mmCIF file of C-alpha atoms in Angstrom:
data_model
loop_
_atom_site.group_PDB
_atom_site.id
_atom_site.type_symbol
_atom_site.label_atom_id
_atom_site.label_comp_id
_atom_site.label_asym_id
_atom_site.label_seq_id
_atom_site.Cartn_x
_atom_site.Cartn_y
_atom_site.Cartn_z
ATOM 1 C CA PHE A 226 -13.724 -128.178 159.514
ATOM 2 C CA VAL A 227 -13.928 -124.716 161.228
ATOM 3 C CA ARG A 228 -11.616 -124.308 163.984
ATOM 4 C CA VAL A 229 -12.136 -121.656 166.719
ATOM 5 C CA ARG A 230 -9.545 -120.827 169.384
ATOM 6 C CA VAL A 231 -10.569 -118.752 172.681
ATOM 7 C CA ARG A 232 -7.855 -117.655 174.979
ATOM 8 C CA ASP A 233 -7.947 -115.729 178.168
ATOM 9 C CA HIS A 234 -5.386 -114.108 180.307
ATOM 10 C CA GLY A 235 -6.490 -115.296 184.051
ATOM 11 C CA GLN A 236 -5.252 -118.008 186.145
ATOM 12 C CA GLY A 237 -5.531 -120.910 183.762
ATOM 13 C CA ILE A 238 -7.231 -124.357 184.415
ATOM 14 C CA SER A 239 -6.668 -125.587 187.996
ATOM 15 C CA PRO A 240 -4.967 -129.084 188.010
ATOM 16 C CA SER A 241 -7.314 -130.254 190.532
ATOM 17 C CA ILE A 242 -10.240 -129.779 187.855
ATOM 18 C CA ARG A 243 -8.160 -130.297 184.545
ATOM 19 C CA ASP A 244 -9.476 -134.181 183.932
ATOM 20 C CA ARG A 245 -13.046 -133.326 184.775
ATOM 21 C CA LEU A 246 -13.630 -129.929 183.019
ATOM 22 C CA PHE A 247 -16.055 -130.672 180.826
ATOM 23 C CA GLU A 248 -18.128 -132.953 183.025
ATOM 24 C CA ARG A 249 -21.268 -132.075 184.682
ATOM 25 C CA PHE A 250 -20.957 -130.214 188.159
ATOM 26 C CA ALA A 251 -17.022 -129.951 187.816
ATOM 27 C CA THR A 252 -15.957 -127.047 189.612
ATOM 28 C CA ASP A 253 -13.344 -125.991 191.790
ATOM 29 C CA ARG A 254 -14.954 -123.029 193.490
ATOM 30 C CA LYS A 255 -16.910 -122.779 196.576
ATOM 31 C CA SER A 256 -19.328 -120.124 195.123
ATOM 32 C CA PRO A 257 -23.019 -121.388 195.009
ATOM 33 C CA GLU A 258 -23.606 -119.266 191.716
ATOM 34 C CA GLN A 259 -20.992 -121.525 189.991
ATOM 35 C CA THR A 260 -22.721 -124.865 189.344
ATOM 36 C CA GLY A 261 -20.070 -126.441 187.027
ATOM 37 C CA LEU A 262 -22.594 -126.791 184.155
ATOM 38 C CA GLY A 263 -21.272 -124.274 181.566
ATOM 39 C CA LEU A 264 -18.586 -126.162 179.917
ATOM 40 C CA ALA A 265 -20.649 -129.426 179.879
ATOM 41 C CA ILE A 266 -23.270 -127.657 178.179
ATOM 42 C CA VAL A 267 -20.867 -126.103 175.501
ATOM 43 C CA ARG A 268 -19.215 -129.646 174.936
ATOM 44 C CA ALA A 269 -22.750 -131.050 174.445
ATOM 45 C CA HIS A 270 -23.746 -128.724 171.949
ATOM 46 C CA ILE A 271 -20.526 -128.842 170.282
ATOM 47 C CA GLU A 272 -20.577 -132.752 169.946
ATOM 48 C CA ALA A 273 -24.158 -132.603 169.060
ATOM 49 C CA HIS A 274 -22.976 -130.717 165.679
ATOM 50 C CA GLY A 275 -20.104 -133.316 165.136
ATOM 51 C CA GLY A 276 -17.437 -131.173 166.747
ATOM 52 C CA THR A 277 -14.937 -131.472 169.574
ATOM 53 C CA VAL A 278 -13.811 -129.155 172.264
ATOM 54 C CA GLY A 279 -10.591 -129.232 174.311
ATOM 55 C CA ALA A 280 -8.740 -126.874 176.777
ATOM 56 C CA GLU A 281 -5.125 -126.420 177.737
ATOM 57 C CA ASN A 282 -3.185 -123.827 179.829
ATOM 58 C CA HIS A 283 -0.897 -121.409 177.955
ATOM 59 C CA ALA A 284 1.742 -119.197 179.206
ATOM 60 C CA ASN A 285 -0.748 -116.640 180.526
ATOM 61 C CA GLY A 286 -4.113 -118.307 181.099
ATOM 62 C CA ALA A 287 -6.327 -120.886 179.377
ATOM 63 C CA ARG A 288 -7.039 -121.608 175.720
ATOM 64 C CA PHE A 289 -10.133 -123.508 174.339
ATOM 65 C CA ASN A 290 -10.015 -125.099 170.988
ATOM 66 C CA ILE A 291 -13.373 -125.915 169.235
ATOM 67 C CA LYS A 292 -13.400 -127.757 165.896
ATOM 68 C CA LEU A 293 -16.847 -127.773 163.965
ATOM 69 C CA PRO A 294 -17.727 -129.415 160.658
ATOM 70 C CA ARG A 295 -18.446 -126.811 157.941
ATOM 71 C CA GLU A 296 -21.822 -128.662 157.361
ATOM 72 C CA SER A 297 -24.109 -130.492 159.941
ATOM 73 C CA SER A 298 -24.414 -133.973 159.148
ATOM 74 C CA GLY A 299 -27.883 -134.459 160.635
ATOM 75 C CA ASP A 300 -31.132 -133.049 161.775
ATOM 76 C CA VAL A 301 -29.667 -131.845 165.182
ATOM 77 C CA LEU A 302 -32.259 -129.124 165.944
ATOM 78 C CA GLY A 303 -35.138 -130.809 164.598
ATOM 79 C CA VAL A 304 -35.277 -128.603 161.474
ATOM 80 C CA ASN A 305 -34.485 -130.309 158.161
ATOM 81 C CA GLU A 306 -32.621 -128.045 155.773
ATOM 82 C CA PRO A 307 -32.751 -128.111 151.993
#
């Protein structure tokens, strides 16, 4: 597996959305530009490739942990590789 960790130095993940963070339309903001689809799309793509994604708060913001297999186990994109 390959592990990728992305960290920011913002406000962190709000407790009001933490359990639904990767669900479609999950948002704690009122702005019409924020649909709450971004992280659901991220999760769908990572899981389609046999990986996992999670998130947690750290001392100065949020951290996203991604784990992907080194090799794809299927024909995920409709292209067969040799």
